[in-house]
C-alpha cells in the first residue's frame, strides 16, 4: 500500500488499515482478548495475528497494555475473555508456554541478586535436558552465552548483585536463548537498559532467530529502533489494537497517526508544570552547530528554569546536552554561561563548565560516569577533590568536609550502600545512578545538566529526583533535563525542546507539554516553535530552513524515502558515536 493521505485506525467505522479484522489467520493470533485489573481494563478486546519467520513489533504509548499482552502470550496471566493461539494451542501456564516453545524476556529485570550468573541463567529450568547437564557443563554454557551476548567475558560465578543493570538485562535475555526448543521469542522493552553496541548485538540475534524460522515479538517504545528491526508492527492504544503496519508502511508518520489517534486530542495536560523561571538568562547557546550539517541552535536558559530536551533516538538531542555540559565538542558556535560577576563567558571543556558552576549527570554510566575501580565514596566525592583540596593532592583533601557531603547526599537520595569503601560496582545499576546524581548535587552547581538520568532507577527514586529538581530550580538554579520518556516531562518541565536532525525542531510550553503533542513534534509533524527561546535574529532563518525541510519531506511521496533517510541516520549516528568516543575529552571529571 502506498502512503495514503490518512492512515485510518481500525477504531474508525470507515476504511481499515489493518488485517486485524481477519485475525486468526496467522500462526500465532489473539482474538478479542480482555483482561482487567480491578477497574483498569488493560486489554479491552485486542486482536492480532503474526507469523513464524517474522519480527513483529507491538508498539503504543505507556500503559496501553503491551506488557499485559506479552504476559498473556506467555501463559503468565489468565485472561477474562477471548482466544489465544500458538499453532493451535492456548498457553495457560508458564510451563505450557515453555513446552510450546515460547520464551519471554519480561520488562522487569528479574534477577536473584544473591545468586550467581550461572544460577540466574538456569533458574527455574527444571526440564530433563538441563538436569542432565553437570555443573561444569552449565558453567561452560554460561560462559559462552554471556560472552556472545555481552561482548566481553563475564565470570559465571559472580554474584548478580555485583553486576551492572545492562549485564543483568543480558542475563534475563540469555535465559530465553539457552533453550533449544524456542519457536517464539518475546522481548518486552529488552533494549531499554542496553547501550548502542549491545542493542546492535541483540538485533543481530533477533535476525538470526527470524531467519531460522522463529517468530520474534518486540515490545518497544523506541520508534527508530522498531522501524529498523521489525517486519510488521501492531499498534495499540488503550488496550486495543488500532492498526497493523507492514514493512512498507512502517514509518514515523503512520506510527504517529495510529499511536495518537487520527484526531489529536489537544486535551489539556492534566499537570502543567509550575513556572519558576526569572527574566535573567544564565546560560546560552549561540549559533551552536551540533552536527556538521545541522541548522545552528540558539537557546537561552533562565535562572530558575527547568527545560526538557527530547527527540527520537539519534536526532542529536543527546549530543546537544553533552556539548552544553562541555563533555563533547561542537561543530561551531559558542556556549556561554553567566559568571559570578554577571558577565557571560565562553566555555569549551568539562573543566571550564564545572568551574563556572555547571554539573553533568550522564545516563550512560558505563561510558561517561562511574569509575568502576573506585569505591562508592570516591565515586561520589571525587569531583569535590578540587574544591576542597588546597594542594590538589589526595592527602590534603579535607576528608571531614567530604564526609559530611557524603552522608548528606546518601540520605537525600536514599541510597542503599554497604560500606562506603566497597567498590561502586557492588551497587545495583539504579544505586550507581543515584551515586552519580548525588555527586552532581554535591558540587552545588548553579546549572545541572542531566542526560536521561532516570534510566534504570526505580519509581520511588524517580519521584524523589523530580522533587529535588523542582526544589533546586525554586532556589534559583537551572536544569536542562534530557529524557526519552515523554511522561517524565509532564508536571516537571514548563518548557520542552524537541530535536530533529541535530537541531531544534520545535518548542512546547505549559499545557502544550503533553505526550501527544511532544510525540508529534518528535515525529516532525508540528512547527509552532514556542515563543521566547529562539533568539530573534535567528528565528526566521531557523523557521525558514525547517519549513524547507518539512516541505521536502512532504513532497517525497513514498514513505520509503523516509525510511531510507532513517537508515542513513543510523549509519550516521554510529559514525558519530565512534567520533564522539574518540573525542570525549575528559571522562566525567
Ligand atoms: P504497557 O506495557 O503498554 O506500558 P501494561 O500492559 O504494563 O502497559 O499496563 C496496562 C495497564 O494495566 C496500565 O494501566 C497498568 O497500570 C495496568 N496494570 C498492568 N499490570 C497490572 C497489575 N498487575 N495490577 C494492576 N494494574 C495493572
Ligand atoms: Mg510495558
Tab-separated table of N, CA, C and O and ligand atoms in Angstrom, residues 37 40 42 61-68 107, ligand 1:
chain	number	residue	atom	x	y	z
A	37	UNK	N	-7.536	-5.410	35.494
A	37	UNK	CA	-7.002	-5.436	36.856
A	37	UNK	C	-7.904	-4.513	37.654
A	37	UNK	O	-7.781	-3.295	37.528
A	40	UNK	N	-9.155	-1.261	36.054
A	40	UNK	CA	-8.326	-0.951	34.878
A	40	UNK	C	-8.496	-2.005	33.802
A	40	UNK	O	-8.220	-3.190	34.031
A	42	UNK	N	-6.840	-3.372	31.127
A	42	UNK	CA	-5.514	-3.365	30.497
A	42	UNK	C	-5.629	-3.813	29.040
A	42	UNK	O	-5.009	-3.246	28.150
A	61	UNK	N	1.654	3.796	23.287
A	61	UNK	CA	2.065	4.630	24.411
A	61	UNK	C	2.141	3.840	25.725
A	61	UNK	O	1.578	2.747	25.828
A	62	UNK	N	2.794	4.434	26.700
A	62	UNK	CA	2.889	3.837	28.029
A	62	UNK	C	1.526	3.441	28.564
A	62	UNK	O	0.575	4.206	28.453
A	63	UNK	N	1.417	2.256	29.133
A	63	UNK	CA	0.184	1.859	29.796
A	63	UNK	C	-0.908	1.395	28.858
A	63	UNK	O	-2.051	1.211	29.272
A	64	UNK	N	-0.606	1.163	27.568
A	64	UNK	CA	-1.662	0.774	26.629
A	64	UNK	C	-1.900	-0.735	26.643
A	64	UNK	O	-2.771	-1.230	25.939
A	65	UNK	N	-1.108	-1.479	27.416
A	65	UNK	CA	-1.371	-2.910	27.550
A	65	UNK	C	-0.370	-3.843	26.882
A	65	UNK	O	-0.609	-5.048	26.798
A	66	UNK	N	0.740	-3.320	26.429
A	66	UNK	CA	1.718	-4.144	25.706
A	66	UNK	C	2.282	-5.264	26.582
A	66	UNK	O	2.316	-6.420	26.178
A	67	UNK	N	2.719	-4.887	27.781
A	67	UNK	CA	3.309	-5.910	28.657
A	67	UNK	C	2.264	-6.925	29.075
A	67	UNK	O	2.557	-8.123	29.203
A	68	UNK	N	1.045	-6.471	29.287
A	68	UNK	CA	-0.032	-7.391	29.644
A	68	UNK	C	-0.231	-8.409	28.517
A	68	UNK	O	-0.350	-9.613	28.765
A	107	UNK	N	9.636	-7.359	30.920
A	107	UNK	CA	10.136	-5.991	31.043
A	107	UNK	C	10.898	-5.796	32.353
A	107	UNK	O	11.935	-5.159	32.389
B	1	LIG	P1	2.445	-1.086	28.745
B	1	LIG	O1	3.355	-2.284	28.804
B	1	LIG	O2	1.848	-0.875	27.403
B	1	LIG	O3	3.106	0.147	29.248
B	1	LIG	P2	0.919	-2.552	30.726
B	1	LIG	O4	0.449	-3.743	29.984
B	1	LIG	O5	2.065	-2.734	31.656
B	1	LIG	O6	1.200	-1.365	29.720
B	1	LIG	O7	-0.281	-1.961	31.581
B	1	LIG	C1	-1.565	-1.675	31.044
B	1	LIG	C2	-2.446	-1.111	32.132
B	1	LIG	O8	-2.730	-2.112	33.096
B	1	LIG	C3	-1.830	0.033	32.916
B	1	LIG	O9	-2.835	0.942	33.232
B	1	LIG	C4	-1.275	-0.637	34.146
B	1	LIG	O10	-1.213	0.275	35.220
B	1	LIG	C5	-2.286	-1.728	34.379
B	1	LIG	N1	-1.686	-2.904	35.023
B	1	LIG	C6	-0.748	-3.715	34.478
B	1	LIG	N2	-0.432	-4.728	35.316
B	1	LIG	C7	-1.194	-4.542	36.424
B	1	LIG	C8	-1.338	-5.263	37.656
B	1	LIG	N3	-0.662	-6.370	37.911
B	1	LIG	N4	-2.224	-4.766	38.560
B	1	LIG	C9	-2.937	-3.666	38.304
B	1	LIG	N5	-2.854	-2.947	37.169
B	1	LIG	C10	-2.003	-3.374	36.229
